[in-house]
Coordinates of C-alpha atoms in Angstrom, one line a residue:
M1066 CA 40.7 3.8 -20.1
E1067 CA 40.3 4.9 -23.1
N1068 CA 37.4 2.8 -23.9
V1069 CA 34.3 0.2 -21.6
K1070 CA 34.9 -2.4 -22.9
V1071 CA 31.6 -4.8 -21.8
G1072 CA 30.1 -8.3 -21.9
I1073 CA 26.8 -8.8 -21.8
V1074 CA 24.1 -11.9 -21.3
G1075 CA 20.9 -12.9 -22.8
L1076 CA 20.6 -11.9 -26.4
G1077 CA 16.2 -11.9 -26.4
R1078 CA 14.0 -8.9 -28.1
L1079 CA 15.6 -6.4 -25.3
G1080 CA 18.7 -8.1 -25.1
K1081 CA 19.5 -7.0 -28.8
V1082 CA 18.3 -4.1 -28.5
H1083 CA 20.9 -3.1 -25.6
A1084 CA 23.6 -5.3 -27.7
K1085 CA 23.0 -3.1 -31.1
N1086 CA 23.2 0.3 -28.8
L1087 CA 26.7 -0.3 -27.4
A1088 CA 27.8 -1.9 -30.6
N1089 CA 27.0 1.1 -32.8
L1090 CA 25.4 4.5 -30.2
V1091 CA 27.2 4.7 -27.3
P1092 CA 30.7 6.9 -27.1
N1093 CA 33.6 5.7 -25.5
C1094 CA 32.1 1.9 -25.9
E1095 CA 33.0 -1.8 -27.0
L1096 CA 31.2 -4.3 -27.2
Y1097 CA 34.0 -6.7 -26.4
A1098 CA 31.3 -9.9 -25.4
A1099 CA 28.1 -12.1 -25.5
C1100 CA 27.1 -14.7 -23.5
S1101 CA 24.1 -16.8 -24.4
L1102 CA 22.9 -20.5 -23.9
V1103 CA 21.8 -20.0 -27.9
E1104 CA 23.9 -21.0 -30.3
K1105 CA 22.1 -18.9 -33.8
E1106 CA 22.5 -15.6 -31.3
R1107 CA 26.0 -16.1 -30.2
K1108 CA 26.3 -16.5 -34.1
F1109 CA 24.1 -13.2 -34.5
A1110 CA 26.4 -11.5 -31.9
K1111 CA 29.5 -12.1 -33.4
E1112 CA 28.6 -11.6 -37.2
K1113 CA 26.5 -8.7 -37.1
L1114 CA 27.9 -6.8 -34.3
N1115 CA 31.4 -7.8 -34.0
V1116 CA 32.2 -8.9 -30.9
T1117 CA 35.6 -10.2 -29.9
L1118 CA 34.2 -13.3 -28.1
T1119 CA 31.1 -15.3 -27.2
Y1120 CA 30.6 -17.8 -24.2
D1121 CA 28.0 -19.6 -23.1
S1122 CA 28.8 -19.2 -19.9
Y1123 CA 28.6 -16.6 -17.8
E1124 CA 30.4 -17.7 -14.8
D1125 CA 33.5 -17.9 -17.9
M1126 CA 32.4 -14.8 -19.6
V1127 CA 32.7 -12.3 -16.4
K1128 CA 36.3 -14.1 -15.1
D1129 CA 37.4 -12.5 -18.0
P1130 CA 40.4 -9.7 -17.2
N1131 CA 39.7 -7.5 -20.2
I1132 CA 36.2 -7.0 -19.2
D1133 CA 35.0 -3.8 -17.3
A1134 CA 31.2 -4.3 -17.6
V1135 CA 29.1 -6.2 -18.2
F1136 CA 25.1 -5.5 -18.8
I1137 CA 22.8 -8.0 -17.6
V1138 CA 19.5 -8.7 -19.6
S1139 CA 18.6 -12.5 -19.0
P1140 CA 15.6 -13.2 -17.1
S1141 CA 14.9 -12.0 -13.7
G1142 CA 15.1 -14.6 -12.0
F1143 CA 18.9 -14.3 -12.5
H1144 CA 20.2 -10.9 -12.0
C1145 CA 20.5 -11.0 -8.4
Q1146 CA 23.0 -14.3 -8.6
Q1147 CA 24.4 -12.5 -12.2
I1148 CA 25.1 -9.1 -10.4
K1149 CA 26.6 -10.8 -7.4
L1150 CA 29.3 -12.9 -9.2
A1151 CA 30.3 -9.7 -11.5
M1152 CA 30.8 -7.9 -8.8
E1153 CA 32.6 -10.2 -6.9
N1154 CA 34.7 -10.8 -10.7
G1155 CA 35.8 -6.8 -10.5
K1156 CA 33.2 -5.8 -13.0
H1157 CA 30.6 -2.6 -13.4
V1158 CA 27.5 -3.8 -13.4
F1159 CA 24.5 -2.8 -15.6
S1160 CA 21.1 -4.5 -14.8
E1161 CA 17.9 -4.8 -16.2
K1162 CA 15.3 -4.2 -14.5
P1163 CA 13.2 -6.0 -11.8
L1164 CA 16.3 -6.2 -9.7
G1165 CA 14.9 -9.7 -8.4
L1166 CA 12.1 -11.7 -7.5
D1167 CA 12.4 -12.1 -3.9
V1168 CA 13.0 -9.4 -1.9
E1169 CA 15.1 -10.8 0.6
E1170 CA 17.3 -11.8 -2.3
I1171 CA 17.5 -8.3 -3.1
K1172 CA 18.6 -7.0 -0.1
E1173 CA 21.6 -9.3 0.0
T1174 CA 22.3 -8.3 -3.9
Q1175 CA 22.2 -4.6 -2.0
K1176 CA 24.8 -5.2 0.0
I1177 CA 26.7 -6.6 -2.0
I1178 CA 27.1 -3.8 -4.4
Q1179 CA 27.5 -1.4 -1.2
E1180 CA 30.8 -3.4 -0.2
H1181 CA 31.7 -2.3 -3.5
P1182 CA 31.7 1.4 -4.3
D1183 CA 34.6 1.5 -6.5
Q1184 CA 32.6 -0.2 -9.1
I1185 CA 29.6 1.4 -10.2
F1186 CA 26.3 0.0 -10.7
M1187 CA 23.0 0.9 -12.6
L1188 CA 19.2 -0.5 -12.5
G1189 CA 17.5 -0.4 -16.3
F1190 CA 14.8 2.0 -15.7
M1191 CA 14.7 3.6 -18.6
R1192 CA 11.5 5.9 -18.6
R1193 CA 13.9 8.1 -16.4
F1194 CA 15.8 8.9 -19.9
D1195 CA 13.2 9.7 -21.5
E1196 CA 12.5 13.5 -23.1
S1197 CA 8.9 13.6 -22.8
Y1198 CA 9.7 12.1 -18.1
R1199 CA 12.0 14.0 -17.9
Y1200 CA 9.8 17.3 -18.9
A1201 CA 7.2 16.2 -17.0
K1202 CA 9.9 15.6 -14.2
E1203 CA 11.5 19.0 -14.8
M1204 CA 8.0 20.9 -15.0
V1205 CA 6.8 18.7 -11.1
N1206 CA 10.0 19.8 -9.3
K1207 CA 9.6 23.2 -10.4
G1208 CA 6.3 23.4 -8.6
A1209 CA 4.4 23.9 -12.0
L1210 CA 1.8 21.5 -10.8
G1211 CA 1.7 22.6 -7.2
E1212 CA 1.5 19.5 -5.2
I1213 CA 0.8 15.8 -6.8
T1214 CA -2.9 15.0 -5.4
L1215 CA -2.9 11.7 -8.2
I1216 CA -1.1 10.3 -10.8
R1217 CA -2.2 7.5 -13.4
C1218 CA -0.3 5.1 -15.6
Y1219 CA -1.5 2.8 -18.2
G1220 CA 1.2 0.2 -19.9
I1221 CA -0.6 -2.2 -22.6
D1222 CA 1.5 -4.6 -24.2
P1223 CA 0.3 -5.1 -28.1
S1224 CA -1.8 -7.9 -28.7
D1225 CA 0.4 -9.2 -31.3
G1226 CA 2.5 -10.9 -28.3
L1227 CA 0.0 -12.0 -26.0
E1228 CA -0.7 -15.0 -27.4
S1229 CA 3.2 -15.9 -27.5
F1230 CA 3.6 -14.6 -23.5
V1231 CA 0.5 -17.5 -22.6
K1232 CA 2.7 -20.3 -23.8
F1233 CA 5.3 -18.2 -22.3
A1234 CA 3.6 -18.7 -18.7
M1235 CA 3.0 -22.0 -19.0
N1236 CA 6.0 -23.3 -18.1
N1237 CA 7.9 -19.9 -16.2
N1238 CA 7.0 -17.7 -14.0
S1239 CA 7.1 -13.7 -15.4
G1240 CA 7.2 -12.7 -11.5
G1241 CA 3.6 -11.7 -12.4
L1242 CA 2.0 -8.8 -14.5
F1243 CA 2.6 -5.9 -11.7
L1244 CA 6.6 -7.0 -11.3
D1245 CA 6.9 -8.1 -15.1
M1246 CA 5.1 -4.6 -16.6
S1247 CA 4.1 -2.1 -13.9
I1248 CA 7.6 -1.4 -12.1
H1249 CA 8.1 1.1 -14.9
D1250 CA 5.1 2.8 -13.6
I1251 CA 5.9 2.4 -10.1
D1252 CA 9.5 3.3 -10.9
L1253 CA 8.3 6.5 -12.1
I1254 CA 5.8 7.2 -9.6
R1255 CA 8.5 7.4 -7.1
W1256 CA 10.7 9.5 -9.2
L1257 CA 8.5 12.2 -10.1
S1258 CA 6.2 12.6 -6.7
G1259 CA 9.4 11.6 -4.6
K1260 CA 7.1 10.0 -2.4
E1261 CA 7.3 5.8 -1.5
I1262 CA 3.8 4.1 -1.3
S1263 CA 2.5 3.0 1.6
K1264 CA -0.8 0.8 0.7
V1265 CA -2.6 -0.9 -2.7
W1266 CA -5.2 -2.8 -3.7
A1267 CA -5.3 -4.8 -6.6
I1268 CA -7.9 -6.7 -9.1
G1269 CA -7.2 -8.3 -12.4
K1270 CA -8.9 -10.5 -14.8
N1271 CA -8.4 -12.5 -17.6
T1272 CA -10.8 -12.7 -20.6
A1273 CA -8.8 -13.6 -24.3
Y1274 CA -6.6 -16.2 -21.9
P1275 CA -9.1 -17.9 -18.8
Q1276 CA -6.0 -20.5 -19.4
L1277 CA -3.6 -17.8 -17.0
D1278 CA -6.0 -17.9 -14.1
E1279 CA -4.1 -21.8 -13.7
V1280 CA -0.7 -20.4 -13.5
G1281 CA -1.3 -17.2 -11.3
E1282 CA -1.1 -15.3 -14.2
L1283 CA -3.1 -11.7 -16.0
E1284 CA -3.7 -10.0 -19.1
T1285 CA -5.0 -6.5 -17.1
G1286 CA -4.4 -5.6 -14.1
A1287 CA -5.5 -2.4 -12.2
A1288 CA -3.6 -0.7 -8.9
L1289 CA -5.1 1.7 -6.1
L1290 CA -2.1 3.2 -4.4
R1291 CA -1.4 5.3 -1.3
L1292 CA 1.5 7.7 -1.1
S1293 CA 3.0 8.3 2.1
D1294 CA 1.6 11.7 2.0
N1295 CA -1.8 10.6 1.2
S1296 CA -1.7 10.9 -2.6
M1297 CA -3.3 9.0 -5.0
A1298 CA -2.0 6.3 -7.7
I1299 CA -3.6 4.6 -10.0
L1300 CA -2.1 1.6 -12.6
V1301 CA -3.6 -0.2 -15.1
A1302 CA -1.2 -2.9 -16.7
G1303 CA -2.2 -5.3 -19.3
R1304 CA -0.9 -7.3 -22.8
N1305 CA -3.8 -6.8 -25.0
A1306 CA -4.1 -3.4 -26.5
R1307 CA -5.2 -3.7 -30.2
H1308 CA -3.5 -0.9 -31.6
G1309 CA -0.2 -0.6 -30.7
Y1310 CA 1.8 -0.4 -27.8
H1311 CA 0.0 2.1 -25.4
V1312 CA 2.5 3.5 -22.4
E1313 CA 0.5 6.6 -21.2
T1314 CA 1.5 8.7 -17.9
E1315 CA -0.8 11.7 -16.1
I1316 CA 0.0 13.9 -13.7
I1317 CA -2.5 16.1 -11.6
G1318 CA -1.5 18.9 -9.1
T1319 CA -3.1 21.8 -7.7
K1320 CA -1.9 24.0 -9.8
G1321 CA -2.3 22.3 -13.3
M1322 CA -1.9 19.0 -14.6
L1323 CA 0.2 16.8 -17.4
R1324 CA -0.5 14.4 -19.9
V1325 CA 2.7 12.1 -21.2
A1326 CA 2.0 10.2 -24.8
Q1327 CA -1.7 10.5 -23.8
I1328 CA -1.9 9.1 -27.8
P1329 CA 1.1 6.5 -28.1
E1330 CA 2.2 8.2 -31.9
K1331 CA 5.1 6.6 -33.6
N1332 CA 5.6 10.1 -35.4
L1333 CA 4.0 12.7 -37.1
V1334 CA 2.1 12.0 -39.9
T1335 CA -1.0 11.4 -40.5
V1336 CA -3.0 9.5 -42.7
M1337 CA -6.6 10.1 -43.8
N1338 CA -8.0 7.9 -45.9
D1339 CA -12.0 5.7 -46.2
D1340 CA -10.8 4.8 -42.5
G1341 CA -11.1 8.3 -41.4
V1342 CA -7.9 10.1 -39.9
I1343 CA -5.5 8.0 -38.5
R1344 CA -2.3 9.2 -36.4
P1345 CA 0.6 5.8 -36.9
C1346 CA 1.2 4.3 -33.3
S1347 CA 4.3 2.8 -31.9
Q1348 CA 3.9 -1.4 -31.7
N1349 CA 6.4 -1.8 -29.2
F1350 CA 8.8 -0.9 -26.3
P1351 CA 12.1 -0.8 -28.0
E1352 CA 10.1 1.5 -30.7
R1353 CA 8.5 3.6 -28.5
F1354 CA 11.8 4.2 -25.8
R1355 CA 14.6 3.9 -28.3
Q1356 CA 16.2 7.1 -28.2
A1357 CA 15.3 6.2 -23.8
F1358 CA 17.8 3.4 -24.3
V1359 CA 20.9 4.5 -26.4
D1360 CA 20.8 7.5 -23.2
E1361 CA 20.7 5.6 -20.4
A1362 CA 23.4 3.2 -22.0
K1363 CA 25.4 6.2 -22.3
E1364 CA 24.7 7.1 -18.3
F1365 CA 26.2 4.4 -17.3
I1366 CA 29.2 3.8 -19.6
N1367 CA 29.9 7.7 -18.6
C1368 CA 29.1 6.9 -14.8
I1369 CA 32.3 4.4 -15.4
L1370 CA 35.1 7.2 -16.8
E1371 CA 34.0 9.9 -14.6
N1372 CA 33.8 7.7 -11.2
R1373 CA 30.5 8.1 -10.4
Q1374 CA 27.1 6.6 -9.0
P1375 CA 24.4 7.4 -11.2
E1376 CA 20.7 8.3 -9.7
I1377 CA 19.6 5.0 -9.9
T1378 CA 20.0 2.3 -7.6
A1379 CA 19.8 -0.8 -6.0
F1380 CA 17.0 1.1 -3.4
D1381 CA 14.8 2.4 -6.1
G1382 CA 14.8 -1.8 -7.3
L1383 CA 13.8 -2.8 -4.2
Q1384 CA 11.1 -0.4 -3.5
S1385 CA 9.9 -1.0 -6.5
T1386 CA 9.5 -5.0 -6.4
K1387 CA 8.4 -4.3 -3.1
V1388 CA 5.1 -2.5 -4.5
A1389 CA 4.9 -5.0 -7.3
L1390 CA 4.9 -7.7 -5.1
A1391 CA 2.5 -6.4 -2.9
C1392 CA 0.1 -5.2 -5.7
Q1393 CA 0.3 -9.5 -6.9
E1394 CA -0.3 -10.0 -3.3
S1395 CA -3.3 -7.7 -3.3
F1396 CA -4.7 -9.4 -6.3
E1397 CA -3.8 -12.9 -4.4
K1398 CA -5.4 -12.6 -1.7
D1399 CA -8.7 -9.9 -3.0
E1400 CA -7.5 -7.6 0.3
L1401 CA -6.0 -4.6 1.0
V1402 CA -1.8 -5.0 1.7
E1403 CA 0.4 -2.6 3.3
V1404 CA 4.3 -2.0 2.1
N1405 CA 6.9 -1.8 4.3
N1406 CA 9.0 0.9 4.3
N1407 CA 11.4 0.6 6.7
D1408 CA 14.5 -0.6 5.0
S1409 CA 17.7 1.5 4.2
K1410 CA 19.0 3.4 1.2

């Protein structure tokens, strides 16, 4: 296989990030096709990315024999069905997180993936490809921090997107704050610690937009997690960071601690003026994790070319989703919730 021909479904904000990377920055990859219900997005793919074909039907795209792999960047509720269709049509599959919104549907999807061992499947937990997080993982693995006792994660979107999210939430199901946003942090906790999460207790509050109470959504939430070895984790998720996109992770161990991105710095520039000393901040996730998105796409293509499965699996998607849903349940019921970890890999 000289070049892997890829078809992408979904050309929203994240879809465009992936599409541009696949078209311009990933070796041995050809962005061959793009699928969207929106004519403007199909036109963008044709004119700006020079894709060979555009589709308004995903079913038609995955039947194209010229396509080797699909990138699924559609709304979360479509992921499981689209993975199934792609697998049944012999395609390798990259799917953005979450794997799905329903645990039983995810389990069925996991079975389908396992029934096609010659096809590559990869889930989009891009933080595992970020240079800083990979360094933190290396430190943990070599025992530099000793035994982990606590992991703290912040994931807060910039406030300039909150109003548009409120409009979306009044008519659509995002899966809830913890599934929509904290799932990256949940995956990091599992990846960094090597442990499963056994119990969660979550709380939250809507302040800027109390109307989110009506649809069971949150603008700010927090959760306390117990891991299988009784170590702890704290999640803070939100949609209202005034300074920009704020992602921060702290790992505390018996021999030391480390912190990733205490300040979400955009670059190495420091501005000194009448407002004081200012460090510019990343304003969104495509900017903060620009290289990580490229590197995860490279890994997917390399896995296809080298005929090997990636480290991130459907099981990772299942476990992270279970924890996120447990956090949502805990918030809604205002009680401690146990996470069922009896499912096999």
